[in-house]
Amino acid sequence: MAIERIFKDEASEEKGERARMASFVGAMAIADLVKTTLGPKGMDKILQSTGRGREVTVTNDGATILKSLHIDNAAAKVLVDISKVQDDEVGDGTTSVVVLAGELLREAEKLVAAKIHPMTIISGYRMAAECARHALLQKVVDNKEDAETFRSDLTKIAMTTLSSKILCQDKDHFAKLAVDAVMRLKGSTNLESIQIIKKPGGSLKDSFLDDGFILDKKIGIGQPKRIENANILVANTAMDTDKVKIYGARVRVDSMSKVAEIEGAEKEKMREKVQKIISHGINCFVNRQLIYNFPEELFADAGILAIEHADFDGIERLALVTGGEIASTFDNPETVKLGHCKLIEEIMIGEDKLIRFSGVQMGEACTIVLRGASHHVLDEAERSLHDALCVLSQTVNDSRVLFGGGWPEMIMAKEVDELARKTPGKKSHAIEAFSRALLAIPTIIADNAGLDSAELVAQLRAEHHKEGCNAGIDVISGSVGDMAELGISEAFKVKQAVLLSATEAAEMILRVDEIITCAPRQRENRM
């Protein structure tokens, strides 16, 4: 008796070997796509949208590249997700995590072809990942107690993170900016109080850190350009009621004088609202919405600086850093929490005028102003700097540090190899495969720099059999170098996240033995 198909016509399913092949191939294709961006000599990708304006993004940030792709393959989507999570969690290592997961699957494919069951491979990978993590824990350095050394550790981590990005030419300058900004946070990982403003013009070297809060607005006409000891009211309210605000309302009048009366009443209403706002005892009023000429005039007469149409991000952040709250009604002045700062003044950056709030209540607030040749450069610089800030803020909390440049992978591979030799049964093949996958990362770093990877990785492996070895790949000189002397460091948290996420993702894809694609829902013809 033949079983009828249980799926709809357009639904499809792939089983067993074919499903596994589809998963492996999709995941490896994604890994191959981003692996050329890995390392200090990694290349950038141009992403061009097909939408209006054909926007172009130039980037080598793994998460940004993968986020922009529309992918059909189910297993490839798993890898895109782990790179997104890596980006949100620790900021850096987005490419490494995809490449490592891809390599683990490439090794697993060979094992499956050799008739080893996926579950055996998974349990081998589990043991290997635990062993690799343990190997790293043995080697971490923690200098939290010594402020001077810790700061230099942070600077090294920032420089290592930035060296694979567009900022690598001025990485000393930007590493210092990033470390200064993160040290002001005093251990918080909330990066909202670090504002990044992008202004085209000048070169990347002209970027600087300002210890106040900068709002990208101009000061109105006839208003004070400088205010000391400011009391700031941050509001989101309509200040443009010189027209009847009931939509669809019709007013019939029998003479022009009645129109004038309506206008007069509107003005009176506005004047009352402005009086209420002034009665809060403020000398700076920042509004999310427009402020029309009449209320602006009233504020100017009262000697109050009124800023209109501040962007929503700016408003939220301004309220946060000055210690105020966003108000929308003004009847009870005692319940409204005002923001305070020592000085408000107008500054020039390039051609533009901006408003700077310095001496804000939240001491950790600061603004990084990025300058650069074009919007594309600035966008990429912001992404790079954001990565560095994320990594540093995580490192301030979890201050364990490792060397970089393929050193951690060699350490892990060596320990995992030892484990494979001791483990009986088929699992040992999987554990050995895990160590080969780890070695792929230094191999790719060397390949991207145009070096002889087979030679270098073999030299590295020999070096690592000596005790207390700090050898890694020095891409600049094209040889094996001492990572401690070169000052190439990475955060333990990033490496651990890469290792665990990649293993879990590879495990998940390995478990698949059937892919079912649902039939699309038919749209009813509603004509």
GROMACS .gro file of N, CA, C and O in nm, residues 314-420:
model
  428
  314GLY      N    1   1.922   6.164   2.073
  314GLY     CA    2   1.988   6.275   2.143
  314GLY      C    3   1.914   6.310   2.271
  314GLY      O    4   1.974   6.332   2.376
  315ILE      N    5   1.780   6.315   2.262
  315ILE     CA    6   1.696   6.350   2.377
  315ILE      C    7   1.713   6.247   2.490
  315ILE      O    8   1.736   6.283   2.605
  316GLU      N    9   1.702   6.120   2.453
  316GLU     CA   10   1.711   6.013   2.555
  316GLU      C   11   1.846   6.019   2.624
  316GLU      O   12   1.858   6.009   2.745
  317ARG      N   13   1.950   6.037   2.540
  317ARG     CA   14   2.085   6.036   2.594
  317ARG      C   15   2.110   6.161   2.679
  317ARG      O   16   2.175   6.156   2.783
  318LEU      N   17   2.056   6.274   2.632
  318LEU     CA   18   2.075   6.400   2.706
  318LEU      C   19   2.010   6.390   2.844
  318LEU      O   20   2.067   6.430   2.945
  319ALA      N   21   1.888   6.333   2.847
  319ALA     CA   22   1.819   6.316   2.975
  319ALA      C   23   1.902   6.225   3.066
  319ALA      O   24   1.917   6.249   3.185
  320LEU      N   25   1.960   6.120   3.005
  320LEU     CA   26   2.038   6.023   3.083
  320LEU      C   27   2.162   6.089   3.144
  320LEU      O   28   2.190   6.074   3.262
  321VAL      N   29   2.236   6.167   3.061
  321VAL     CA   30   2.364   6.217   3.111
  321VAL      C   31   2.351   6.340   3.199
  321VAL      O   32   2.434   6.365   3.284
  322THR      N   33   2.242   6.420   3.180
  322THR     CA   34   2.229   6.539   3.265
  322THR      C   35   2.150   6.506   3.391
  322THR      O   36   2.135   6.590   3.479
  323GLY      N   37   2.097   6.383   3.397
  323GLY     CA   38   2.025   6.343   3.519
  323GLY      C   39   1.883   6.395   3.522
  323GLY      O   40   1.822   6.402   3.629
  324GLY      N   41   1.826   6.434   3.407
  324GLY     CA   42   1.688   6.482   3.405
  324GLY      C   43   1.595   6.373   3.354
  324GLY      O   44   1.637   6.261   3.329
  325GLU      N   45   1.466   6.411   3.343
  325GLU     CA   46   1.370   6.318   3.285
  325GLU      C   47   1.294   6.391   3.175
  325GLU      O   48   1.280   6.512   3.179
  326ILE      N   49   1.245   6.314   3.076
  326ILE     CA   50   1.173   6.377   2.966
  326ILE      C   51   1.031   6.409   3.011
  326ILE      O   52   0.959   6.322   3.058
  327ALA      N   53   0.992   6.538   2.999
  327ALA     CA   54   0.859   6.580   3.046
  327ALA      C   55   0.771   6.612   2.927
  327ALA      O   56   0.820   6.652   2.822
  328SER      N   57   0.639   6.594   2.944
  328SER     CA   58   0.550   6.637   2.836
  328SER      C   59   0.434   6.723   2.889
  328SER      O   60   0.361   6.782   2.812
  329THR      N   61   0.417   6.727   3.022
  329THR     CA   62   0.318   6.821   3.079
  329THR      C   63   0.390   6.905   3.183
  329THR      O   64   0.485   6.859   3.248
  330PHE      N   65   0.340   7.029   3.201
  330PHE     CA   66   0.417   7.125   3.281
  330PHE      C   67   0.334   7.188   3.393
  330PHE      O   68   0.364   7.296   3.439
  331ASP      N   69   0.226   7.119   3.435
  331ASP     CA   70   0.139   7.180   3.537
  331ASP      C   71   0.198   7.171   3.677
  331ASP      O   72   0.172   7.255   3.761
  332ASN      N   73   0.277   7.066   3.704
  332ASN     CA   74   0.332   7.050   3.840
  332ASN      C   75   0.485   7.058   3.836
  332ASN      O   76   0.551   6.955   3.826
  333PRO      N   77   0.540   7.178   3.847
  333PRO     CA   78   0.686   7.192   3.835
  333PRO      C   79   0.762   7.109   3.938
  333PRO      O   80   0.873   7.063   3.911
  334GLU      N   81   0.701   7.083   4.056
  334GLU     CA   82   0.776   7.013   4.162
  334GLU      C   83   0.802   6.866   4.126
  334GLU      O   84   0.895   6.805   4.178
  335THR      N   85   0.719   6.809   4.038
  335THR     CA   86   0.739   6.667   4.008
  335THR      C   87   0.837   6.646   3.891
  335THR      O   88   0.881   6.535   3.865
  336VAL      N   89   0.868   6.753   3.819
  336VAL     CA   90   0.956   6.738   3.702
  336VAL      C   91   1.101   6.739   3.747
  336VAL      O   92   1.143   6.825   3.825
  337LYS      N   93   1.178   6.641   3.697
  337LYS     CA   94   1.318   6.632   3.736
  337LYS      C   95   1.402   6.704   3.630
  337LYS      O   96   1.401   6.665   3.513
  338LEU      N   97   1.469   6.810   3.671
  338LEU     CA   98   1.549   6.886   3.574
  338LEU      C   99   1.689   6.825   3.560
  338LEU      O  100   1.739   6.761   3.652
  339GLY      N  101   1.749   6.849   3.445
  339GLY     CA  102   1.888   6.808   3.427
  339GLY      C  103   1.980   6.925   3.459
  339GLY      O  104   1.938   7.041   3.452
  340HIS      N  105   2.104   6.895   3.494
  340HIS     CA  106   2.197   7.004   3.528
  340HIS      C  107   2.329   6.983   3.457
  340HIS      O  108   2.373   6.870   3.437
  341CYS      N  109   2.393   7.094   3.418
  341CYS     CA  110   2.532   7.084   3.375
  341CYS      C  111   2.601   7.219   3.400
  341CYS      O  112   2.534   7.321   3.419
  342LYS      N  113   2.735   7.218   3.399
  342LYS     CA  114   2.808   7.338   3.441
  342LYS      C  115   2.811   7.444   3.331
  342LYS      O  116   2.811   7.562   3.360
  343LEU      N  117   2.816   7.398   3.205
  343LEU     CA  118   2.834   7.497   3.099
  343LEU      C  119   2.772   7.448   2.969
  343LEU      O  120   2.790   7.333   2.930
  344ILE      N  121   2.697   7.537   2.904
  344ILE     CA  122   2.647   7.507   2.768
  344ILE      C  123   2.707   7.610   2.676
  344ILE      O  124   2.698   7.731   2.703
  345GLU      N  125   2.770   7.565   2.568
  345GLU     CA  126   2.828   7.663   2.476
  345GLU      C  127   2.822   7.610   2.333
  345GLU      O  128   2.799   7.491   2.310
  346GLU      N  129   2.843   7.703   2.238
  346GLU     CA  130   2.841   7.663   2.097
  346GLU      C  131   2.985   7.637   2.053
  346GLU      O  132   3.074   7.714   2.086
  347ILE      N  133   3.006   7.525   1.982
  347ILE     CA  134   3.141   7.499   1.932
  347ILE      C  135   3.135   7.473   1.782
  347ILE      O  136   3.028   7.446   1.727
  348MET      N  137   3.249   7.485   1.715
  348MET     CA  138   3.255   7.457   1.572
  348MET      C  139   3.335   7.330   1.550
  348MET      O  140   3.443   7.313   1.606
  349ILE      N  141   3.280   7.238   1.468
  349ILE     CA  142   3.359   7.122   1.424
  349ILE      C  143   3.354   7.126   1.272
  349ILE      O  144   3.246   7.112   1.214
  350GLY      N  145   3.468   7.147   1.209
  350GLY     CA  146   3.468   7.161   1.064
  350GLY      C  147   3.386   7.284   1.028
  350GLY      O  148   3.411   7.395   1.077
  351GLU      N  149   3.284   7.265   0.946
  351GLU     CA  150   3.201   7.378   0.903
  351GLU      C  151   3.078   7.395   0.992
  351GLU      O  152   3.006   7.491   0.980
  352ASP      N  153   3.051   7.295   1.077
  352ASP     CA  154   2.922   7.293   1.147
  352ASP      C  155   2.931   7.347   1.288
  352ASP      O  156   3.031   7.330   1.357
  353LYS      N  157   2.819   7.409   1.329
  353LYS     CA  158   2.809   7.454   1.469
  353LYS      C  159   2.734   7.349   1.548
  353LYS      O  160   2.632   7.297   1.502
  354LEU      N  161   2.783   7.318   1.667
  354LEU     CA  162   2.714   7.222   1.753
  354LEU      C  163   2.707   7.281   1.894
  354LEU      O  164   2.773   7.378   1.925
  355ILE      N  165   2.624   7.217   1.979
  355ILE     CA  166   2.609   7.266   2.116
  355ILE      C  167   2.674   7.166   2.211
  355ILE      O  168   2.646   7.046   2.203
  356ARG      N  169   2.760   7.217   2.297
  356ARG     CA  170   2.827   7.126   2.390
  356ARG      C  171   2.781   7.149   2.534
  356ARG      O  172   2.778   7.261   2.582
  357PHE      N  173   2.745   7.040   2.599
  357PHE     CA  174   2.708   7.045   2.741
  357PHE      C  175   2.826   6.987   2.817
  357PHE      O  176   2.851   6.867   2.809
  358SER      N  177   2.900   7.071   2.892
  358SER     CA  178   3.013   7.011   2.965
  358SER      C  179   2.986   7.016   3.115
  358SER      O  180   2.906   7.096   3.164
  359GLY      N  181   3.059   6.931   3.188
  359GLY     CA  182   3.037   6.920   3.333
  359GLY      C  183   2.900   6.861   3.363
  359GLY      O  184   2.828   6.910   3.449
  360VAL      N  185   2.863   6.754   3.289
  360VAL     CA  186   2.729   6.697   3.310
  360VAL      C  187   2.729   6.612   3.437
  360VAL      O  188   2.834   6.571   3.487
  361GLN      N  189   2.608   6.587   3.486
  361GLN     CA  190   2.595   6.519   3.615
  361GLN      C  191   2.654   6.377   3.611
  361GLN      O  192   2.718   6.333   3.703
  362MET      N  193   2.627   6.309   3.498
  362MET     CA  194   2.679   6.172   3.488
  362MET      C  195   2.822   6.185   3.438
  362MET      O  196   2.847   6.207   3.320
  363GLY      N  197   2.917   6.174   3.530
  363GLY     CA  198   3.057   6.205   3.497
  363GLY      C  199   3.114   6.120   3.387
  363GLY      O  200   3.210   6.156   3.321
  364GLU      N  201   3.053   5.999   3.365
  364GLU     CA  202   3.114   5.909   3.267
  364GLU      C  203   3.078   5.944   3.123
  364GLU      O  204   3.127   5.882   3.031
  365ALA      N  205   2.988   6.042   3.104
  365ALA     CA  206   2.945   6.073   2.967
  365ALA      C  207   3.057   6.137   2.888
  365ALA      O  208   3.133   6.219   2.940
  366CYS      N  209   3.070   6.098   2.762
  366CYS     CA  210   3.166   6.165   2.676
  366CYS      C  211   3.123   6.147   2.531
  366CYS      O  212   3.036   6.065   2.502
  367THR      N  213   3.183   6.223   2.444
  367THR     CA  214   3.147   6.217   2.302
  367THR      C  215   3.272   6.194   2.222
  367THR      O  216   3.374   6.262   2.244
  368ILE      N  217   3.267   6.099   2.129
  368ILE     CA  218   3.379   6.080   2.037
  368ILE      C  219   3.337   6.139   1.903
  368ILE      O  220   3.235   6.101   1.848
  369VAL      N  221   3.414   6.237   1.856
  369VAL     CA  222   3.382   6.299   1.727
  369VAL      C  223   3.473   6.237   1.622
  369VAL      O  224   3.596   6.246   1.633
  370LEU      N  225   3.412   6.170   1.524
  370LEU     CA  226   3.490   6.106   1.418
  370LEU      C  227   3.495   6.198   1.297
  370LEU      O  228   3.391   6.249   1.253
  371ARG      N  229   3.613   6.219   1.242
  371ARG     CA  230   3.626   6.294   1.116
  371ARG      C  231   3.676   6.196   1.011
  371ARG      O  232   3.747   6.101   1.043
  372GLY      N  233   3.643   6.220   0.886
  372GLY     CA  234   3.691   6.128   0.782
  372GLY      C  235   3.653   6.179   0.645
  372GLY      O  236   3.577   6.274   0.630
  373ALA      N  237   3.707   6.114   0.543
  373ALA     CA  238   3.695   6.164   0.407
  373ALA      C  239   3.553   6.155   0.353
  373ALA      O  240   3.509   6.241   0.279
  374SER      N  241   3.480   6.047   0.387
  374SER     CA  242   3.346   6.033   0.329
  374SER      C  243   3.256   5.957   0.426
  374SER      O  244   3.304   5.904   0.526
  375HIS      N  245   3.129   5.952   0.392
  375HIS     CA  246   3.034   5.884   0.481
  375HIS      C  247   3.067   5.736   0.495
  375HIS      O  248   3.052   5.678   0.602
  376HIS      N  249   3.116   5.674   0.386
  376HIS     CA  250   3.146   5.531   0.392
  376HIS      C  251   3.258   5.506   0.492
  376HIS      O  252   3.254   5.412   0.572
  377VAL      N  253   3.360   5.592   0.485
  377VAL     CA  254   3.475   5.578   0.577
  377VAL      C  255   3.427   5.596   0.721
  377VAL      O  256   3.464   5.521   0.811
  378LEU      N  257   3.342   5.697   0.741
  378LEU     CA  258   3.295   5.726   0.878
  378LEU      C  259   3.209   5.612   0.933
  378LEU      O  260   3.221   5.578   1.050
  379ASP      N  261   3.122   5.556   0.846
  379ASP     CA  262   3.037   5.445   0.894
  379ASP      C  263   3.124   5.328   0.937
  379ASP      O  264   3.100   5.266   1.041
  380GLU      N  265   3.224   5.296   0.855
  380GLU     CA  266   3.310   5.182   0.887
  380GLU      C  267   3.394   5.212   1.011
  380GLU      O  268   3.415   5.125   1.096
  381ALA      N  269   3.439   5.338   1.023
  381ALA     CA  270   3.518   5.377   1.142
  381ALA      C  271   3.431   5.364   1.267
  381ALA      O  272   3.478   5.317   1.371
  382GLU      N  273   3.303   5.401   1.256
  382GLU     CA  274   3.215   5.390   1.372
  382GLU      C  275   3.195   5.244   1.411
  382GLU      O  276   3.199   5.209   1.529
  383ARG      N  277   3.178   5.157   1.310
  383ARG     CA  278   3.161   5.014   1.341
  383ARG      C  279   3.286   4.959   1.409
  383ARG      O  280   3.278   4.883   1.506
  384SER      N  281   3.403   4.998   1.359
  384SER     CA  282   3.529   4.948   1.416
  384SER      C  283   3.545   4.995   1.560
  384SER      O  284   3.581   4.918   1.648
  385LEU      N  285   3.514   5.123   1.580
  385LEU     CA  286   3.531   5.180   1.714
  385LEU      C  287   3.430   5.118   1.810
  385LEU      O  288   3.462   5.091   1.926
  386HIS      N  289   3.310   5.091   1.759
  386HIS     CA  290   3.208   5.030   1.844
  386HIS      C  291   3.254   4.891   1.889
  386HIS      O  292   3.236   4.853   2.005
  387ASP      N  293   3.315   4.815   1.796
  387ASP     CA  294   3.370   4.684   1.831
  387ASP      C  295   3.471   4.697   1.944
  387ASP      O  296   3.467   4.624   2.043
  388ALA      N  297   3.562   4.794   1.928
  388ALA     CA  298   3.667   4.812   2.028
  388ALA      C  299   3.606   4.851   2.163
  388ALA      O  300   3.646   4.798   2.268
  389LEU      N  301   3.507   4.940   2.162
  389LEU     CA  302   3.445   4.984   2.288
  389LEU      C  303   3.375   4.868   2.356
  389LEU      O  304   3.383   4.853   2.479
  390CYS      N  305   3.305   4.784   2.276
  390CYS     CA  306   3.236   4.668   2.334
  390CYS      C  307   3.335   4.575   2.403
  390CYS      O  308   3.315   4.534   2.518
  391VAL      N  309   3.443   4.543   2.331
  391VAL     CA  310   3.542   4.449   2.386
  391VAL      C  311   3.603   4.505   2.513
  391VAL      O  312   3.617   4.435   2.614
  392LEU      N  313   3.637   4.635   2.510
  392LEU     CA  314   3.702   4.695   2.628
  392LEU      C  315   3.607   4.698   2.746
  392LEU      O  316   3.647   4.668   2.858
  393SER      N  317   3.479   4.733   2.722
  393SER     CA  318   3.388   4.743   2.837
  393SER      C  319   3.366   4.604   2.898
  393SER      O  320   3.349   4.591   3.018
  394GLN      N  321   3.368   4.500   2.813
  394GLN     CA  322   3.356   4.363   2.867
  394GLN      C  323   3.483   4.325   2.943
  394GLN      O  324   3.477   4.257   3.046
  395THR      N  325   3.599   4.370   2.893
  395THR     CA  326   3.726   4.332   2.956
  395THR      C  327   3.742   4.401   3.092
  395THR      O  328   3.805   4.347   3.182
  396VAL      N  329   3.686   4.523   3.104
  396VAL     CA  330   3.695   4.592   3.233
  396VAL      C  331   3.625   4.508   3.340
  396VAL      O  332   3.669   4.499   3.454
  397ASN      N  333   3.515   4.442   3.302
  397ASN     CA  334   3.444   4.355   3.397
  397ASN      C  335   3.514   4.223   3.418
  397ASN      O  336   3.531   4.175   3.529
  398ASP      N  337   3.551   4.159   3.304
  398ASP     CA  338   3.617   4.029   3.312
  398ASP      C  339   3.759   4.051   3.262
  398ASP      O  340   3.784   4.048   3.142
  399SER      N  341   3.852   4.077   3.354
  399SER     CA  342   3.980   4.136   3.314
  399SER      C  343   4.084   4.031   3.271
  399SER      O  344   4.203   4.060   3.269
  400ARG      N  345   4.039   3.910   3.239
  400ARG     CA  346   4.137   3.808   3.199
  400ARG      C  347   4.181   3.830   3.054
  400ARG      O  348   4.097   3.853   2.968
  401VAL      N  349   4.311   3.820   3.032
  401VAL     CA  350   4.366   3.855   2.900
  401VAL      C  351   4.453   3.742   2.848
  401VAL      O  352   4.519   3.672   2.925
  402LEU      N  353   4.450   3.723   2.715
  402LEU     CA  354   4.535   3.622   2.649
  402LEU      C  355   4.618   3.692   2.543
  402LEU      O  356   4.589   3.804   2.505
  403PHE      N  357   4.720   3.624   2.492
  403PHE     CA  358   4.791   3.677   2.375
  403PHE      C  359   4.706   3.652   2.252
  403PHE      O  360   4.614   3.571   2.254
  404GLY      N  361   4.739   3.718   2.141
  404GLY     CA  362   4.661   3.700   2.018
  404GLY      C  363   4.745   3.635   1.910
  404GLY      O  364   4.841   3.564   1.938
  405GLY      N  365   4.707   3.663   1.784
  405GLY     CA  366   4.789   3.620   1.670
  405GLY      C  367   4.799   3.470   1.652
  405GLY      O  368   4.904   3.418   1.614
  406GLY      N  369   4.690   3.397   1.681
  406GLY     CA  370   4.694   3.252   1.660
  406GLY      C  371   4.754   3.176   1.777
  406GLY      O  372   4.758   3.053   1.778
  407TRP      N  373   4.800   3.249   1.881
  407TRP     CA  374   4.859   3.182   1.999
  407TRP      C  375   4.754   3.100   2.076
  407TRP      O  376   4.778   2.982   2.106
  408PRO      N  377   4.634   3.156   2.104
  408PRO     CA  378   4.537   3.076   2.181
  408PRO      C  379   4.495   2.950   2.106
  408PRO      O  380   4.478   2.843   2.167
  409GLU      N  381   4.480   2.961   1.973
  409GLU     CA  382   4.438   2.844   1.894
  409GLU      C  383   4.544   2.733   1.903
  409GLU      O  384   4.511   2.615   1.912
  410MET      N  385   4.673   2.772   1.899
  410MET     CA  386   4.780   2.672   1.907
  410MET      C  387   4.780   2.604   2.043
  410MET      O  388   4.796   2.482   2.055
  411ILE      N  389   4.760   2.683   2.148
  411ILE     CA  390   4.754   2.628   2.285
  411ILE      C  391   4.641   2.526   2.294
  411ILE      O  392   4.658   2.414   2.344
  412MET      N  393   4.524   2.568   2.241
  412MET     CA  394   4.406   2.479   2.251
  412MET      C  395   4.430   2.352   2.168
  412MET      O  396   4.402   2.242   2.214
  413ALA      N  397   4.483   2.370   2.047
  413ALA     CA  398   4.503   2.254   1.958
  413ALA      C  399   4.598   2.154   2.021
  413ALA      O  400   4.577   2.033   2.013
  414LYS      N  401   4.701   2.206   2.088
  414LYS     CA  402   4.801   2.116   2.149
  414LYS      C  403   4.734   2.031   2.259
  414LYS      O  404   4.752   1.909   2.263
  415GLU      N  405   4.655   2.097   2.344
  415GLU     CA  406   4.588   2.025   2.454
  415GLU      C  407   4.486   1.924   2.400
  415GLU      O  408   4.472   1.814   2.450
  416VAL      N  409   4.413   1.968   2.296
  416VAL     CA  410   4.308   1.882   2.240
  416VAL      C  411   4.371   1.758   2.175
  416VAL      O  412   4.320   1.647   2.185
  417ASP      N  413   4.488   1.778   2.112
  417ASP     CA  414   4.563   1.665   2.053
  417ASP      C  415   4.601   1.563   2.160
  417ASP      O  416   4.588   1.443   2.140
  418GLU      N  417   4.651   1.616   2.274
  418GLU     CA  418   4.688   1.528   2.386
  418GLU      C  419   4.567   1.443   2.427
  418GLU      O  420   4.577   1.324   2.451
  419LEU      N  421   4.450   1.512   2.435
  419LEU     CA  422   4.328   1.444   2.479
  419LEU      C  423   4.292   1.334   2.379
  419LEU      O  424   4.250   1.224   2.418
  420ALA      N  425   4.309   1.362   2.249
  420ALA     CA  426   4.273   1.264   2.146
  420ALA      C  427   4.356   1.137   2.162
  420ALA      O  428   4.307   1.026   2.141
   0.00000   0.00000   0.00000
